[in-house]
C-alpha positions as MATLAB code, in Angstrom:
seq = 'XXXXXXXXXXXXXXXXXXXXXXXXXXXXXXXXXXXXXXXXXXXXXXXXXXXXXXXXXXXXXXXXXXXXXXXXXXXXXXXXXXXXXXXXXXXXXXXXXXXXXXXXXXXXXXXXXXXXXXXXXXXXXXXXXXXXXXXXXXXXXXXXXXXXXXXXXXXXXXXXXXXXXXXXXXXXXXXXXXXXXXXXXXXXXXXXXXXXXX';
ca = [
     -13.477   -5.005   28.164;
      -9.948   -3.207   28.400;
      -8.685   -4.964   25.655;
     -11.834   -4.413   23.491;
     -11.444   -0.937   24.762;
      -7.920   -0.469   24.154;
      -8.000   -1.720   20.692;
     -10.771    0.417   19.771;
      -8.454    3.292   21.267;
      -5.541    2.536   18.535;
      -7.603    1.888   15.444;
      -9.669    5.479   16.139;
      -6.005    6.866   16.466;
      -4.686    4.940   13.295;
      -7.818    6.211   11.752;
      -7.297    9.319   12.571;
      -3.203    9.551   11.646;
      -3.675    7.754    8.703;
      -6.319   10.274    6.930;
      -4.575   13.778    8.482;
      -7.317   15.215    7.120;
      -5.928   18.528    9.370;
      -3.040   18.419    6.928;
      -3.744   20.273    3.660;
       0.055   21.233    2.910;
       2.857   18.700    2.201;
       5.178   18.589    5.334;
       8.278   16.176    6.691;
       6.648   12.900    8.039;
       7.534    9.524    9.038;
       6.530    7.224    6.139;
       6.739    3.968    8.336;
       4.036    5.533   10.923;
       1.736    5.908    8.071;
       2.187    2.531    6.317;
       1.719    0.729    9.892;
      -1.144    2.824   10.899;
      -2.323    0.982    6.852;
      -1.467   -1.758    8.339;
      -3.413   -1.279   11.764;
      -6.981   -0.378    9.825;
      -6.125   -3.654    7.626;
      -5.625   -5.962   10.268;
      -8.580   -7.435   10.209;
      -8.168   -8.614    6.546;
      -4.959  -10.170    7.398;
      -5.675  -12.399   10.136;
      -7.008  -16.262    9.240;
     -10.974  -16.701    8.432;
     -12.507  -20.429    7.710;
     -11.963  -20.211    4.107;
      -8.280  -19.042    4.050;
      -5.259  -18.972    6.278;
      -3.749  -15.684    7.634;
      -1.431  -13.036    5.203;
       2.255  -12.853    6.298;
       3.351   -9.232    6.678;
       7.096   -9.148    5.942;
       9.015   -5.896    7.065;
      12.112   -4.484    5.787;
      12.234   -1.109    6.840;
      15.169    1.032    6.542;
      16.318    4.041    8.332;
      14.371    6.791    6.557;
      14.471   10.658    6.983;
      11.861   12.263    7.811;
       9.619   12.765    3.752;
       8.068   16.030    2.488;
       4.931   14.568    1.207;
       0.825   14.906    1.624;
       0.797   12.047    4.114;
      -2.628   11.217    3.908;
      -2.454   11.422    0.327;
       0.134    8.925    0.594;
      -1.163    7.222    3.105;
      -4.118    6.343    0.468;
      -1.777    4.929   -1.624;
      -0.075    2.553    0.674;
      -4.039    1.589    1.468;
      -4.912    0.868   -2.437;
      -1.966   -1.083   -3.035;
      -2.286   -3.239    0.109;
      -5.911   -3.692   -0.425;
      -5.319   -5.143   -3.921;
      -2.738   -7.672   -2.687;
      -4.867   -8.849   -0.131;
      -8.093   -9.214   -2.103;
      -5.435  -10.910   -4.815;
      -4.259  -13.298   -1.773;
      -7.570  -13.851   -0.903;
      -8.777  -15.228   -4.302;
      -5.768  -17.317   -4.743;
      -5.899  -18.834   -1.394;
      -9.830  -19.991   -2.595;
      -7.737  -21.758   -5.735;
      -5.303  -23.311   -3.470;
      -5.065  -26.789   -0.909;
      -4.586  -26.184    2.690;
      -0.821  -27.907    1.173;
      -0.100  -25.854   -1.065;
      -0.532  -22.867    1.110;
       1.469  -24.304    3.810;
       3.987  -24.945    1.252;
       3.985  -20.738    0.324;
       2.007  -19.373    2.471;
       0.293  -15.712    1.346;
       2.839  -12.977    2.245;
       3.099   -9.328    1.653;
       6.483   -7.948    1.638;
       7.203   -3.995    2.615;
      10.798   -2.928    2.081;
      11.971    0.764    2.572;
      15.346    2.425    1.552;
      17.319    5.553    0.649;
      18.120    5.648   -2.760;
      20.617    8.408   -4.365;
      20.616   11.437   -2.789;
      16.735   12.522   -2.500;
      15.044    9.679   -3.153;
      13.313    7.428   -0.766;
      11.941    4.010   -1.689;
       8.828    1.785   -1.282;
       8.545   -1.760   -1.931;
       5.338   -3.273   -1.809;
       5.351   -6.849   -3.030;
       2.977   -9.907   -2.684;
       3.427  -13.550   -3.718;
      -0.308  -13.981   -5.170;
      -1.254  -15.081   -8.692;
       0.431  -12.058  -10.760;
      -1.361  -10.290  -13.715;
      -1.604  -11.310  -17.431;
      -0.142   -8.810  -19.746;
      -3.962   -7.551  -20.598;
      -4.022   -6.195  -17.116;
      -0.409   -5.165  -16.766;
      -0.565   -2.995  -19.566;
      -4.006   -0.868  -18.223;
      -3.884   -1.405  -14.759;
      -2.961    2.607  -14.138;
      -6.368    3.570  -16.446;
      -8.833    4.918  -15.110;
     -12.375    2.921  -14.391;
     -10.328   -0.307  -15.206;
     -10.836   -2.932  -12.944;
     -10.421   -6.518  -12.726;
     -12.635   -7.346   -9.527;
     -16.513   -7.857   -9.562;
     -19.321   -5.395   -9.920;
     -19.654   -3.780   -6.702;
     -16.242   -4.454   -5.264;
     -13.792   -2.197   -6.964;
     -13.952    1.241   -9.198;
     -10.956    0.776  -10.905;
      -9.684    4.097   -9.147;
      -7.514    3.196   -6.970;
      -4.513    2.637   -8.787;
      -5.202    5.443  -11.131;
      -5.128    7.619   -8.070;
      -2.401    6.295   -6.618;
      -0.327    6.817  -10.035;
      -1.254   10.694   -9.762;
      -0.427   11.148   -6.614;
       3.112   10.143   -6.928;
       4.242   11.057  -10.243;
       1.983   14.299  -10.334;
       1.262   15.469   -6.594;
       5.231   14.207   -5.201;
       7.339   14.568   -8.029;
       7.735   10.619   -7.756;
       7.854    7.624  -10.119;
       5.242    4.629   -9.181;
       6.082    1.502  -11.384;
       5.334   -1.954  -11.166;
       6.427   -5.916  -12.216;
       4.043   -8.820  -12.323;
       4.629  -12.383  -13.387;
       1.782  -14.695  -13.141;
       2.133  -17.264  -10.863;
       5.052  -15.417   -8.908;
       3.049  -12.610   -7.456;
       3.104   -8.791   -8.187;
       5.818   -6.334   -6.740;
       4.841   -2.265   -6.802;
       7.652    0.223   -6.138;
       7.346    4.065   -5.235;
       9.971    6.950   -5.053;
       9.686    9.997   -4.297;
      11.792   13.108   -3.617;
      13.020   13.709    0.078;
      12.874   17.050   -0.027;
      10.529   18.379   -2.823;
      12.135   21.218   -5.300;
       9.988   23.473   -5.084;
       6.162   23.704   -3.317;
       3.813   21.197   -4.638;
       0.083   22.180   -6.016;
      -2.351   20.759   -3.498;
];
């Protein structure tokens, strides 16, 4: 019971850190609190079930400043691109042998780095199936989706795209080669210029 209870203790907390709903105006955060409180509320999706084996989280992270961002904002955008490597993971481990997962098992790389002066960067980078170019080339539109009816809204990555380039002053790009996997990378201004529209 004080495990169950202690567990249910962090994920409230995660829940609660990783929305900061409190938080309305961009201030200097810790960007690795937020992706591992992503992490946390994920964990469930990670771990093994009957029909696949458990997702590798790899960890790179460097020593980062403190960011001048909307941290739930970004916060949501760690979230969208995790959840679409794991659901990615998920459908290739279905396609896969128990050997050829062993072989490469599903992984989910997270790198973080200065880059420059002001610039911070986020590596987020999974070793699933990849995307044709008839995805690559829409996969920022809005509505445009690639999972079944009922399971995505084809928003997320649309969001994601506005709240970096738009709401951070940032750059969100991405590289995908099918059968290698598909590796997104954010960066975004340490300090911001000037006060961002909320």
């Amino acid at each position: 019971m004080k495990v169950g209870t202690d567990r249910i203790r962090q994920i409230v907390l995660s829940l609660r850190n990783f929305s900061r709903l409190d938080e309305s105006e961009f201030k200097a955060v810790d960007l690795h609190e937020g992706i591992d409180n992503t992490l946390l509320i994920l964990q469930h999706r990670l771990k093994a079930k009957p029909e696949s084996a458990a997702i590798q989280v790899v960890k790179d992270y460097g020593a980062l400043p403190l960011v001048d961002c909307y941290p739930g904002q970004l916060n949501q955008v760690f979230m969208n691109i995790l959840v679409n490597a794991i659901d990615v993971l998920e459908d290739s481990a279905k396609k896969q042998t128990s050997v050829g997962r062993s072989v490469q098992p599903d992984t989910i790389w997270i790198s973080t780095q200065v880059k420059a002066d002001n610039l911070v960067r986020i590596t987020i980078a999974d070793n699933g199936s990849g995307m044709p170019e008839a995805v690559r080339s829409r996969i920022f539109d809005p509505f445009f989706t690639t999972k079944s009816i009922g399971k995505g809204t084809g928003l997320g990555l649309s969001i994601s795209y506005q709240i970096v380039n738009e709401k951070h002053n940032g750059v969100m790009k991405y590289d995908s080669t099918i059968g290698e996997g598909t590796k997104f990378v954010i960066e975004i201004p340490i300090r911001q210029p000037k006060p961002i529209a909320s």
